[in-house]
Amino acid sequence: MSQDKEILLEIKNLKTYFRTSQGEIRAVDGINLTLSRGETLGIIGESGCGKTVTSLSIMRLIKPPSGRIAGGQVIFQGKNLLDLPEQAMQKVRGNNIGMIFQEPMTSLNPVFRIGEQIMETLITHRMLSRAEARERTLDIMSKVGIPSPQIRIDEYPHQMSGGMKQRAMIGMAIACNPQVLIADEPTTALDVTMQAQIINLLYQLQQEMGMSILLITHDLGVIAEMAHQVAVMYASRVVEQATVEELFRQPLHPYTIGLFHSLPCLGGRGRRLEAIQGQVPNPLNFPPGCKFWPRCSLADQRCRQEEPDLVQIDSNRWVACWRVSKAGGDRIKGLPCSSSRDDGKEGKVIISLQEDSQGQQKDGQLALVEGERLDDRGSALIGSGPYSPARSFEKIIEVRNLRKFFPIRRGFWRRTKAVVKAVDGLSLSINHGQTLGLVGESGCGKTTVGRLILRLMEPTSGDVLFKGTSLYSLKGEALRKIRQKMQIIFQDPYSSLNPRLTVGNIVGEALTAHGIARGRERRALVENLFAKVGLSPSYINRYPHEFSGGQRQRIGIARALALSPEFIVCDEAVSALDVSIQAQIINLLQKLQEEMNLSYLFIAHNLAVVEHISHKIAIMYLGQIVEQMPADKLVKIAAHPYTLALLSSNPVTDPSLRGRQPPLSGDVPSPINLPPGCRFYPRCPRAEKRCREENPELLEREKDHWVRCWLC
Amino acid sequence: MFSFWAKSLVEKLITLFFISIISFSVVMLAPGDPSEIDPLNPKFTQEDIQRLRKAFDLDKPLPVQYYLFYKKLFTNELRSYKDNQPVLKKITERFLNSLPLFLVGTLLTWCLAFPLGIQAALRRQSLFDRSTTFFSYFFISLPSFFLAYVLIIFIVKVFNVPVIGLQTFGRESVSWWYLINDRIWHLVLPSVLSAIGGIAILSRYVRSQMLEVIEQDYVRTALAKGLPPDTVYYKHALRNALLPFVTMFGLTLPGLIGGSVIIESIFSWPGMGRLGYDAILARDYPLILSLNFIAACLVLVGTFISDLLYMVVDPRISLISESKG
């Protein structure tokens, strides 16, 4: 479908290298991409695969002296951007090609007003006067959906929420009506609801302005919602390229297939995630041959020796794999995240496309040599089985009416002017050997709950019982004893490990502190823990910076397991990880739960992940639980408007469903001045008079299904 | 905003009160006594000592002495033990001598360190960067008294200008043009010397700060907007890189006292640093304590100015202080 379209941006054999003290890194190694007018080209891959370097190379923002573009062409409107003099390139940046970045928090200059930062682009490229530029900026701000631009234009970035900042970033990038917009992970740092809004905004802007988008992401859902063409990058190269419909119907490269299988999806519980083993290789020592073979279950002798080229195997499809050819054979069947959610079974052919019949014929020619079937790998039910109250013998954690208020003091006498109700009357319970998933947008109090349960914070009122003992009545030795049984795994594997300690000491520290083991005995225990979380025991004398993100998270898990706890709080434990690593960690957590009969409080904002790992799910909004139910019934019985909104905000890996209206607008309101009635009513599409006046109670709608809503 | 001012003022006054107690106690409780300044003098009888102690209130209990001292300080009745001159008058005189040295030195430091540091950061690994790095460490490690003597000899030999003291001795009655020239000659060398160390250290800080800032995402954003590099570096990056130096700037104020004892001694410059140094040797308590008190005030004023400047240059600060305190 793209052949007849006008090609706007063409990348030919682009190579970008970085010099380091250990040798040369080939961050982008000979890639070819084309972007047609008015279309979106998605680049997907895990971190370290060269996606961002590709986008920075197009803009010529690779920093010398360490980085250089070693070869290739970037042809934009007939000109090779790599040959342009720097001054001419400045006229392209921000004017013909706009760019938005991943972190809206750090990508805006903190000391200049938002308006100033947008106006700057217009003044530079359009030679507008300040007054004209301000006028245009107001237009742009309303175009990207920033409410009351007259006020917002003079605000500083820190006064805006993450979503607002990303809107401002988009405004800055589209200010001069660029032909191409490069969006580098535009939604990764945002909540699902905000992500849905931003995707919708980009979609609308594209329809309106007809610009082409180069979309870089690691999220298959975002690709499905936005892209027309998709390029899959792995280890500095493109390994597969296809139209989005083709790719989502039938990924061919083993890496692409692995990405799909790593993804937990709503309504697909009980399936073990088929994580790709290992991790993206270090670009300093890529394996010989195909760079994917060490992680590939299909690799043979040839894969180990020769690197395959990207070859066209179909009108819309290029693949770089020796094992995929045009010859006949078995097709790989079944992608786990099918759009038809009702049949949660394995091995389905996916997605009903309009051009289905035509597509089917083509598929017949595509095959995997020797007909090995990827989906035959063990997909037995493990880990989180269905939640059954009968199975739960006793409650390990019981939270009773927990409250945590933070006073805001102001003025000379520091009088309390307002109260932040971070947690307001929360009750829940976690059964032995089970997982409670706690979900909500950022700022709803999830993390505070986790800390309160571990007594890392004192509550304003309420109580937490651990196996029937009140945690807040304990002191001294008794508290220390019980602390051994409760541990936490943190979100950020980079900042939560002390960089000055060896990982062996990090893991073993608690053993010494609680007087359990020292010296040789401790060492043996630590080595044992390392083996348990899938790390080589020989690593124990290394330092955290020597490990990848996934390995560090394993170290974090080993540290939590050191005291043989019974209960672990996983605070966004997999949110910062790449999909394939995320799947490995989720599988590890489930395996450990089975082996050691652990109970988890799994705090996360990704509903699909939570649904996958949990037995029971609690949805939290502004300090209160709004709905609670068994995880396997989430998709079927969810009733609260907020839960429904979260569910439909979750990007669906189905390109045919794109262009949906985002279910929620606006941000989570500040917990300082809470609305008088139901806390959700200002954003609720169904709010009535009663909702505005009275906050509903959490009531049991049917067995094990609790909802806080007047309308349910 | 007003409550911030009021609170800050009250806090600073309380701090000052405690500083006054501690510094008074330290000086008073230190061994030795002003009356023992010349114990070997045979004319100094026991009665004389008692008379002196009485005259200086040294025979009273410490809290009373404390009260009397600060009362006299604030009513300008304090006199030096050494020559019975009013302390504030002596200090003012010396202050006016120190001021030009401090101003020229600080101005030189800040005006040269910034361009050097910024250029070194922007041209990282270049010959310019490497040579500024080399010379910075060279001047940091070179003792200033050594450099001072080398330069004095050089200037006297080549230009035949004796650069010692405020002005050339015995030429007070020459023309005003000559006098100004002479004054400037005498001012330049000590200022340059006191600036050299400052430039070497500060330009290093500026360089590393600038290097850190140009790696930030918002600098990349500014480049991606197609702004000319000068705008990116001198507007977007520099404004952020300056933030920590605003704090440092307020803290240079106490340098007025005691900041340049070595330089003042070498050049026989009658400034504040030497005044304090001589007062300590003479056990001139009123002068020591007054200088101490003024230094404390300067530190507090300096931090206050830093706080205010910070609020001006960093829009995030005012909000944080509002919501947290």
PDB file of N, CA, C and O in Angstrom, chain A residues 357-388:
ATOM      1  N   SER A 357      -9.067 -12.287   2.951  1.00  0.00           N
ATOM      2  CA  SER A 357      -8.961 -13.395   2.001  1.00  0.00           C
ATOM      3  C   SER A 357      -7.681 -13.267   1.179  1.00  0.00           C
ATOM      4  O   SER A 357      -6.962 -14.232   0.960  1.00  0.00           O
ATOM      5  N   GLN A 358      -7.393 -12.048   0.789  1.00  0.00           N
ATOM      6  CA  GLN A 358      -6.191 -11.837   0.002  1.00  0.00           C
ATOM      7  C   GLN A 358      -4.953 -12.163   0.833  1.00  0.00           C
ATOM      8  O   GLN A 358      -4.038 -12.810   0.384  1.00  0.00           O
ATOM      9  N   GLY A 359      -5.011 -11.691   2.062  1.00  0.00           N
ATOM     10  CA  GLY A 359      -3.891 -11.903   2.965  1.00  0.00           C
ATOM     11  C   GLY A 359      -3.612 -13.386   3.177  1.00  0.00           C
ATOM     12  O   GLY A 359      -2.470 -13.814   3.158  1.00  0.00           O
ATOM     13  N   GLN A 360      -4.669 -14.147   3.340  1.00  0.00           N
ATOM     14  CA  GLN A 360      -4.501 -15.580   3.582  1.00  0.00           C
ATOM     15  C   GLN A 360      -3.714 -16.258   2.485  1.00  0.00           C
ATOM     16  O   GLN A 360      -2.848 -17.074   2.738  1.00  0.00           O
ATOM     17  N   GLN A 361      -4.020 -15.881   1.241  1.00  0.00           N
ATOM     18  CA  GLN A 361      -3.330 -16.531   0.120  1.00  0.00           C
ATOM     19  C   GLN A 361      -1.841 -16.281   0.201  1.00  0.00           C
ATOM     20  O   GLN A 361      -1.045 -17.183   0.018  1.00  0.00           O
ATOM     21  N   LYS A 362      -1.500 -15.044   0.491  1.00  0.00           N
ATOM     22  CA  LYS A 362      -0.079 -14.725   0.564  1.00  0.00           C
ATOM     23  C   LYS A 362       0.599 -15.518   1.668  1.00  0.00           C
ATOM     24  O   LYS A 362       1.709 -15.980   1.515  1.00  0.00           O
ATOM     25  N   ASP A 363      -0.141 -15.664   2.758  1.00  0.00           N
ATOM     26  CA  ASP A 363       0.462 -16.330   3.902  1.00  0.00           C
ATOM     27  C   ASP A 363       0.920 -17.736   3.561  1.00  0.00           C
ATOM     28  O   ASP A 363       1.901 -18.216   4.091  1.00  0.00           O
ATOM     29  N   GLY A 364       0.173 -18.357   2.677  1.00  0.00           N
ATOM     30  CA  GLY A 364       0.502 -19.718   2.298  1.00  0.00           C
ATOM     31  C   GLY A 364       1.944 -19.886   1.840  1.00  0.00           C
ATOM     32  O   GLY A 364       2.541 -20.932   2.001  1.00  0.00           O
ATOM     33  N   GLN A 365       2.481 -18.803   1.299  1.00  0.00           N
ATOM     34  CA  GLN A 365       3.831 -18.913   0.771  1.00  0.00           C
ATOM     35  C   GLN A 365       4.888 -18.694   1.860  1.00  0.00           C
ATOM     36  O   GLN A 365       6.026 -19.070   1.690  1.00  0.00           O
ATOM     37  N   LEU A 366       4.461 -18.036   2.902  1.00  0.00           N
ATOM     38  CA  LEU A 366       5.448 -17.724   3.931  1.00  0.00           C
ATOM     39  C   LEU A 366       5.597 -18.892   4.868  1.00  0.00           C
ATOM     40  O   LEU A 366       4.644 -19.577   5.181  1.00  0.00           O
ATOM     41  N   ALA A 367       6.775 -19.127   5.267  1.00  0.00           N
ATOM     42  CA  ALA A 367       6.932 -20.286   6.132  1.00  0.00           C
ATOM     43  C   ALA A 367       8.219 -20.231   6.909  1.00  0.00           C
ATOM     44  O   ALA A 367       9.128 -19.475   6.603  1.00  0.00           O
ATOM     45  N   LEU A 368       8.258 -21.056   7.889  1.00  0.00           N
ATOM     46  CA  LEU A 368       9.493 -21.291   8.593  1.00  0.00           C
ATOM     47  C   LEU A 368      10.076 -22.571   8.047  1.00  0.00           C
ATOM     48  O   LEU A 368       9.382 -23.571   7.919  1.00  0.00           O
ATOM     49  N   VAL A 369      11.342 -22.528   7.733  1.00  0.00           N
ATOM     50  CA  VAL A 369      11.979 -23.725   7.216  1.00  0.00           C
ATOM     51  C   VAL A 369      11.873 -24.834   8.257  1.00  0.00           C
ATOM     52  O   VAL A 369      11.965 -24.587   9.454  1.00  0.00           O
ATOM     53  N   GLU A 370      11.681 -26.031   7.821  1.00  0.00           N
ATOM     54  CA  GLU A 370      11.621 -27.227   8.661  1.00  0.00           C
ATOM     55  C   GLU A 370      10.461 -27.229   9.635  1.00  0.00           C
ATOM     56  O   GLU A 370      10.354 -28.092  10.494  1.00  0.00           O
ATOM     57  N   GLY A 371       9.603 -26.256   9.487  1.00  0.00           N
ATOM     58  CA  GLY A 371       8.342 -26.281  10.210  1.00  0.00           C
ATOM     59  C   GLY A 371       8.422 -26.398  11.714  1.00  0.00           C
ATOM     60  O   GLY A 371       7.581 -27.024  12.342  1.00  0.00           O
ATOM     61  N   GLU A 372       9.425 -25.800  12.306  1.00  0.00           N
ATOM     62  CA  GLU A 372       9.416 -25.791  13.765  1.00  0.00           C
ATOM     63  C   GLU A 372       8.378 -24.784  14.238  1.00  0.00           C
ATOM     64  O   GLU A 372       8.267 -23.699  13.698  1.00  0.00           O
ATOM     65  N   ARG A 373       7.664 -25.155  15.203  1.00  0.00           N
ATOM     66  CA  ARG A 373       6.583 -24.267  15.654  1.00  0.00           C
ATOM     67  C   ARG A 373       6.974 -23.603  16.955  1.00  0.00           C
ATOM     68  O   ARG A 373       7.208 -24.253  17.944  1.00  0.00           O
ATOM     69  N   LEU A 374       7.004 -22.314  16.870  1.00  0.00           N
ATOM     70  CA  LEU A 374       7.446 -21.574  18.052  1.00  0.00           C
ATOM     71  C   LEU A 374       6.475 -21.696  19.210  1.00  0.00           C
ATOM     72  O   LEU A 374       6.854 -21.678  20.356  1.00  0.00           O
ATOM     73  N   ASP A 375       5.182 -21.828  18.862  1.00  0.00           N
ATOM     74  CA  ASP A 375       4.218 -21.779  19.969  1.00  0.00           C
ATOM     75  C   ASP A 375       4.101 -23.129  20.667  1.00  0.00           C
ATOM     76  O   ASP A 375       3.291 -23.307  21.551  1.00  0.00           O
ATOM     77  N   ASP A 376       4.941 -24.083  20.237  1.00  0.00           N
ATOM     78  CA  ASP A 376       4.877 -25.364  20.915  1.00  0.00           C
ATOM     79  C   ASP A 376       5.649 -25.374  22.224  1.00  0.00           C
ATOM     80  O   ASP A 376       5.584 -26.321  22.990  1.00  0.00           O
ATOM     81  N   ARG A 377       6.413 -24.314  22.424  1.00  0.00           N
ATOM     82  CA  ARG A 377       7.139 -24.277  23.697  1.00  0.00           C
ATOM     83  C   ARG A 377       6.157 -24.179  24.849  1.00  0.00           C
ATOM     84  O   ARG A 377       5.084 -23.595  24.732  1.00  0.00           O
ATOM     85  N   GLY A 378       6.573 -24.726  25.950  1.00  0.00           N
ATOM     86  CA  GLY A 378       5.674 -24.919  27.076  1.00  0.00           C
ATOM     87  C   GLY A 378       4.792 -23.725  27.390  1.00  0.00           C
ATOM     88  O   GLY A 378       5.260 -22.674  27.748  1.00  0.00           O
ATOM     89  N   SER A 379       3.528 -23.900  27.258  1.00  0.00           N
ATOM     90  CA  SER A 379       2.639 -22.809  27.621  1.00  0.00           C
ATOM     91  C   SER A 379       1.606 -23.326  28.610  1.00  0.00           C
ATOM     92  O   SER A 379       0.450 -22.995  28.564  1.00  0.00           O
ATOM     93  N   ALA A 380       2.088 -24.209  29.480  1.00  0.00           N
ATOM     94  CA  ALA A 380       1.174 -24.763  30.470  1.00  0.00           C
ATOM     95  C   ALA A 380       0.758 -23.696  31.469  1.00  0.00           C
ATOM     96  O   ALA A 380       1.415 -22.679  31.615  1.00  0.00           O
ATOM     97  N   LEU A 381      -0.314 -23.946  32.099  1.00  0.00           N
ATOM     98  CA  LEU A 381      -0.773 -23.010  33.121  1.00  0.00           C
ATOM     99  C   LEU A 381       0.174 -23.075  34.313  1.00  0.00           C
ATOM    100  O   LEU A 381       0.394 -24.132  34.876  1.00  0.00           O
ATOM    101  N   ILE A 382       0.749 -21.957  34.627  1.00  0.00           N
ATOM    102  CA  ILE A 382       1.568 -21.957  35.832  1.00  0.00           C
ATOM    103  C   ILE A 382       1.258 -20.690  36.597  1.00  0.00           C
ATOM    104  O   ILE A 382       0.561 -19.827  36.135  1.00  0.00           O
ATOM    105  N   GLY A 383       1.847 -20.593  37.742  1.00  0.00           N
ATOM    106  CA  GLY A 383       1.737 -19.345  38.503  1.00  0.00           C
ATOM    107  C   GLY A 383       0.307 -19.055  38.869  1.00  0.00           C
ATOM    108  O   GLY A 383      -0.386 -19.882  39.438  1.00  0.00           O
ATOM    109  N   SER A 384      -0.116 -17.877  38.494  1.00  0.00           N
ATOM    110  CA  SER A 384      -1.391 -17.393  38.977  1.00  0.00           C
ATOM    111  C   SER A 384      -2.539 -18.192  38.401  1.00  0.00           C
ATOM    112  O   SER A 384      -3.002 -17.921  37.312  1.00  0.00           O
ATOM    113  N   GLY A 385      -2.959 -19.156  39.090  1.00  0.00           N
ATOM    114  CA  GLY A 385      -4.147 -19.881  38.708  1.00  0.00           C
ATOM    115  C   GLY A 385      -5.352 -19.015  39.039  1.00  0.00           C
ATOM    116  O   GLY A 385      -5.214 -17.904  39.518  1.00  0.00           O
ATOM    117  N   PRO A 386      -6.531 -19.518  38.766  1.00  0.00           N
ATOM    118  CA  PRO A 386      -7.699 -18.706  39.080  1.00  0.00           C
ATOM    119  C   PRO A 386      -7.813 -18.467  40.594  1.00  0.00           C
ATOM    120  O   PRO A 386      -7.385 -19.277  41.401  1.00  0.00           O
ATOM    121  N   TYR A 387      -8.348 -17.341  40.909  1.00  0.00           N
ATOM    122  CA  TYR A 387      -8.505 -16.980  42.312  1.00  0.00           C
ATOM    123  C   TYR A 387      -9.673 -17.761  42.895  1.00  0.00           C
ATOM    124  O   TYR A 387     -10.777 -17.733  42.384  1.00  0.00           O
ATOM    125  N   SER A 388      -9.395 -18.501  43.943  1.00  0.00           N
ATOM    126  CA  SER A 388     -10.523 -19.189  44.563  1.00  0.00           C
ATOM    127  C   SER A 388     -10.472 -18.943  46.058  1.00  0.00           C
ATOM    128  O   SER A 388      -9.480 -19.238  46.708  1.00  0.00           O
TER     129      SER A 388
END
